[in-house]
């Protein structure tokens, strides 16, 4: 059994809220930029008429396989799945002859099938190769990065993307281990090393949480992808079209919030204060957090924040 067909399920976060916010025209073209296991995609399709269309993408080949084959296949003529990243959305849609869409959904981060499969190396809860790439067809694994990077660079990644106070100590321990001829190659080796280097314990949190988050964000260039995906949204959305983004940690949410605020504000050029105001391209429609019942049923929803914006008619 391959990883795509293995029984790793994903419980979709903010399912109805996200699709309610996204679909405004049942005849429209929609993009699910993070297919995962298709929880949002299936509900979007149920809201569209025969004229509507849903283009789904995922950078993980297992997600694409799950959408295209076997029992999890989405068998619907209005649906297509494509292996790419949402940072590449503009050229990916251009290749399909699409230049405008009515809604784009980004449900960020990793899916449960990725976390729960030890072979993918995302979780300190299981022992496996320290990979962490969402797209296993390209790029450098976390282990390869730790085997070659300068200590200073490793410390910066763990500090900036994991907000880890002991980033310098973790990086030092990683390099010392590497120099003794035993670079970390597995999730267990990394989590044991971090547990020794991190001196204070946060209640209810494994000491490796921050380091794992940091390496995952770095290996997948998640924040750069997000910036590119948001810029693509403004370019691709038709007037009235919706951008819906669900994020799971403060680094992501800050980027989404700042982007929407910047695109929703009239910017006055201080060098030319009497020039006409630059028209705003988005209108913020606010944010939603999962309710207590959803968080209780699905602990992964705990940190979720959904932000919604609508494209204006201005170019
Ligand atoms: C939280 S899951 C999405 C779950 C999905 N909404 C569902 O209900 O099944 C995130 C998915 O987005 C994918 N992903 C993350 N970053 C991506 C990117 N930059 N481009 C394309 N896919 C990405 C991951 O591989 C993962 O499958």
XYZ file of C-alpha atoms in Angstrom, residues 45-281:
237
model
C -18.339 21.107 -5.711
C -21.647 20.505 -3.936
C -22.303 24.268 -4.060
C -21.600 24.672 -7.800
C -23.955 24.235 -10.756
C -23.100 22.118 -13.795
C -21.487 25.272 -15.256
C -19.146 25.770 -12.290
C -15.560 24.545 -12.191
C -13.068 23.682 -9.452
C -9.332 23.588 -10.092
C -7.470 21.953 -7.204
C -3.736 21.902 -6.641
C -1.363 20.408 -4.113
C 2.415 20.262 -4.036
C 2.319 16.827 -2.389
C 2.249 13.988 -4.943
C 0.361 11.771 -2.417
C -2.479 14.341 -2.272
C -2.641 14.440 -6.062
C -2.732 10.634 -6.237
C -5.515 10.553 -3.631
C -7.566 13.025 -5.718
C -7.011 11.199 -8.976
C -7.260 7.504 -8.163
C -8.582 4.816 -5.872
C -11.422 5.061 -3.374
C -10.605 8.713 -2.543
C -10.792 9.854 -6.185
C -12.870 12.952 -6.948
C -14.911 11.719 -9.863
C -16.527 14.872 -11.217
C -16.242 16.449 -14.680
C -16.170 19.941 -13.108
C -13.008 19.048 -11.117
C -9.333 18.793 -12.007
C -6.247 18.245 -9.846
C -2.741 19.520 -10.606
C 0.631 18.898 -9.009
C 2.113 22.320 -8.363
C 2.455 24.887 -5.589
C 0.147 27.828 -5.049
C 3.143 30.132 -5.450
C 2.968 29.069 -9.121
C -0.756 29.656 -9.432
C -0.686 32.270 -12.191
C 1.326 30.174 -14.703
C -0.459 26.957 -13.636
C -3.876 28.475 -14.370
C -2.616 30.144 -17.555
C -1.646 26.671 -18.804
C -5.323 25.722 -18.346
C -6.471 28.847 -20.203
C -7.728 30.522 -16.990
C -6.884 34.138 -16.181
C -9.732 35.024 -13.783
C -11.381 33.081 -10.952
C -14.258 33.720 -8.538
C -12.590 32.421 -5.411
C -9.320 31.060 -4.032
C -9.007 28.992 -0.875
C -5.715 28.383 0.943
C -5.913 26.039 3.946
C -2.273 26.317 4.966
C 0.206 23.970 6.548
C 0.347 20.207 6.567
C -2.419 17.629 6.404
C -2.932 14.832 8.909
C -1.884 12.208 6.316
C 1.458 14.022 6.045
C 1.962 14.312 9.814
C 0.764 10.802 10.620
C 2.922 9.020 8.056
C 6.319 8.369 9.746
C 7.996 8.095 6.324
C 7.376 11.799 5.702
C 9.399 12.867 8.729
C 7.109 15.715 9.871
C 6.393 14.503 13.379
C 8.431 14.026 16.539
C 5.730 11.584 17.667
C 6.914 8.889 15.233
C 10.370 7.741 14.245
C 11.196 8.097 10.566
C 13.599 9.678 8.090
C 13.972 13.427 8.718
C 12.505 14.536 5.385
C 9.713 17.146 5.890
C 9.312 18.018 2.210
C 5.689 18.399 1.124
C 6.814 17.977 -2.474
C 8.927 14.830 -2.329
C 9.901 15.206 -6.000
C 12.171 18.198 -5.437
C 14.203 20.215 -2.941
C 16.336 19.397 0.046
C 15.191 17.323 3.026
C 15.549 18.669 6.585
C 18.299 16.098 7.238
C 20.271 17.233 4.177
C 19.942 20.868 5.232
C 21.184 20.085 8.755
C 24.058 18.046 7.302
C 25.456 20.969 5.293
C 24.333 24.327 6.708
C 26.476 26.668 8.786
C 25.680 26.742 12.491
C 24.622 30.391 12.258
C 22.158 29.657 9.483
C 20.630 26.709 11.408
C 20.241 28.917 14.488
C 18.560 31.666 12.438
C 16.062 29.230 10.923
C 15.142 27.764 14.331
C 14.878 31.211 15.936
C 13.019 32.991 13.126
C 10.585 30.249 12.073
C 10.224 28.433 15.408
C 10.489 31.448 17.738
C 12.705 29.122 19.827
C 14.606 30.831 22.642
C 17.207 28.067 22.677
C 17.878 28.193 18.921
C 21.613 28.811 19.397
C 21.953 25.860 21.790
C 20.024 23.544 19.426
C 22.177 24.604 16.460
C 25.398 24.102 18.466
C 24.315 20.613 19.516
C 23.389 19.719 15.923
C 26.757 20.838 14.592
C 28.688 19.126 17.412
C 26.905 15.866 16.624
C 27.576 16.297 12.900
C 31.270 16.981 13.547
C 31.555 13.830 15.603
C 30.485 11.896 12.499
C 26.815 11.331 13.407
C 24.607 13.934 11.666
C 20.929 13.609 12.614
C 19.062 11.555 10.019
C 15.819 10.650 11.823
C 12.987 12.442 13.631
C 13.776 10.577 16.860
C 17.444 11.608 16.772
C 16.404 15.231 16.276
C 13.751 15.266 19.001
C 16.133 13.623 21.515
C 18.849 16.147 20.722
C 16.443 19.107 21.039
C 15.070 17.780 24.357
C 18.620 17.887 25.760
C 19.386 21.380 24.362
C 16.133 23.132 25.364
C 16.358 23.892 29.050
C 12.867 25.063 30.006
C 9.627 23.200 29.351
C 6.474 24.874 28.049
C 3.413 23.257 29.642
C 1.657 20.796 27.348
C 4.216 21.210 24.579
C 6.970 18.825 23.480
C 10.352 20.607 23.577
C 10.876 19.678 19.890
C 7.675 21.429 18.695
C 9.321 24.734 17.802
C 12.352 23.214 16.081
C 10.183 20.883 13.980
C 7.908 23.773 12.970
C 10.917 25.896 12.019
C 12.545 23.252 9.849
C 9.266 22.456 8.121
C 8.636 26.116 7.277
C 12.182 26.514 6.000
C 12.391 23.274 3.974
C 9.099 24.100 2.208
C 9.724 27.870 1.900
C 6.233 28.203 3.351
C 6.271 31.932 4.049
C 7.643 32.825 0.603
C 5.005 30.558 -0.960
C 2.321 32.342 1.036
C 3.467 35.798 -0.158
C 3.441 34.541 -3.750
C 0.031 32.892 -3.336
C -1.489 36.099 -1.939
C -0.073 38.186 -4.788
C -1.419 35.627 -7.257
C -4.867 35.923 -5.648
C -5.039 39.668 -6.240
C -3.983 39.139 -9.834
C -6.424 36.304 -10.517
C -9.601 37.214 -8.634
C -12.437 38.733 -10.657
C -14.218 41.734 -9.075
C -16.353 40.427 -6.194
C -14.233 37.244 -6.009
C -13.206 35.976 -2.586
C -9.871 35.136 -0.998
C -10.161 32.756 1.965
C -7.033 31.843 3.930
C -6.868 29.553 6.967
C -3.587 29.766 8.876
C -2.318 27.783 11.837
C 0.415 29.871 13.415
C 1.174 33.496 14.076
C 3.900 33.839 11.425
C 1.450 32.854 8.693
C -1.452 34.858 10.069
C 0.689 37.977 10.370
C 1.557 37.772 6.672
C -2.092 37.286 5.653
C -3.347 40.054 7.937
C -0.683 42.546 6.792
C -1.252 41.715 3.141
C -5.022 42.196 3.327
C -4.618 45.405 5.359
C -2.126 46.809 2.847
C -4.351 45.975 -0.125
C -7.432 47.369 1.649
C -5.943 50.717 2.582
C -5.873 53.918 0.567
C -2.185 54.703 0.336
C -1.286 58.359 0.092
C 2.011 58.967 -1.674
C 3.777 61.461 0.631
C 5.866 62.761 -2.253
C 2.689 63.616 -4.189
C -0.023 64.213 -1.574
C -2.464 65.752 -4.087
C -2.195 62.893 -6.577
C -5.312 60.690 -6.861
C -5.388 57.958 -4.200
C -4.194 54.519 -5.290
C -7.381 52.441 -5.444
C -7.622 49.501 -3.061
C -7.729 46.018 -4.592
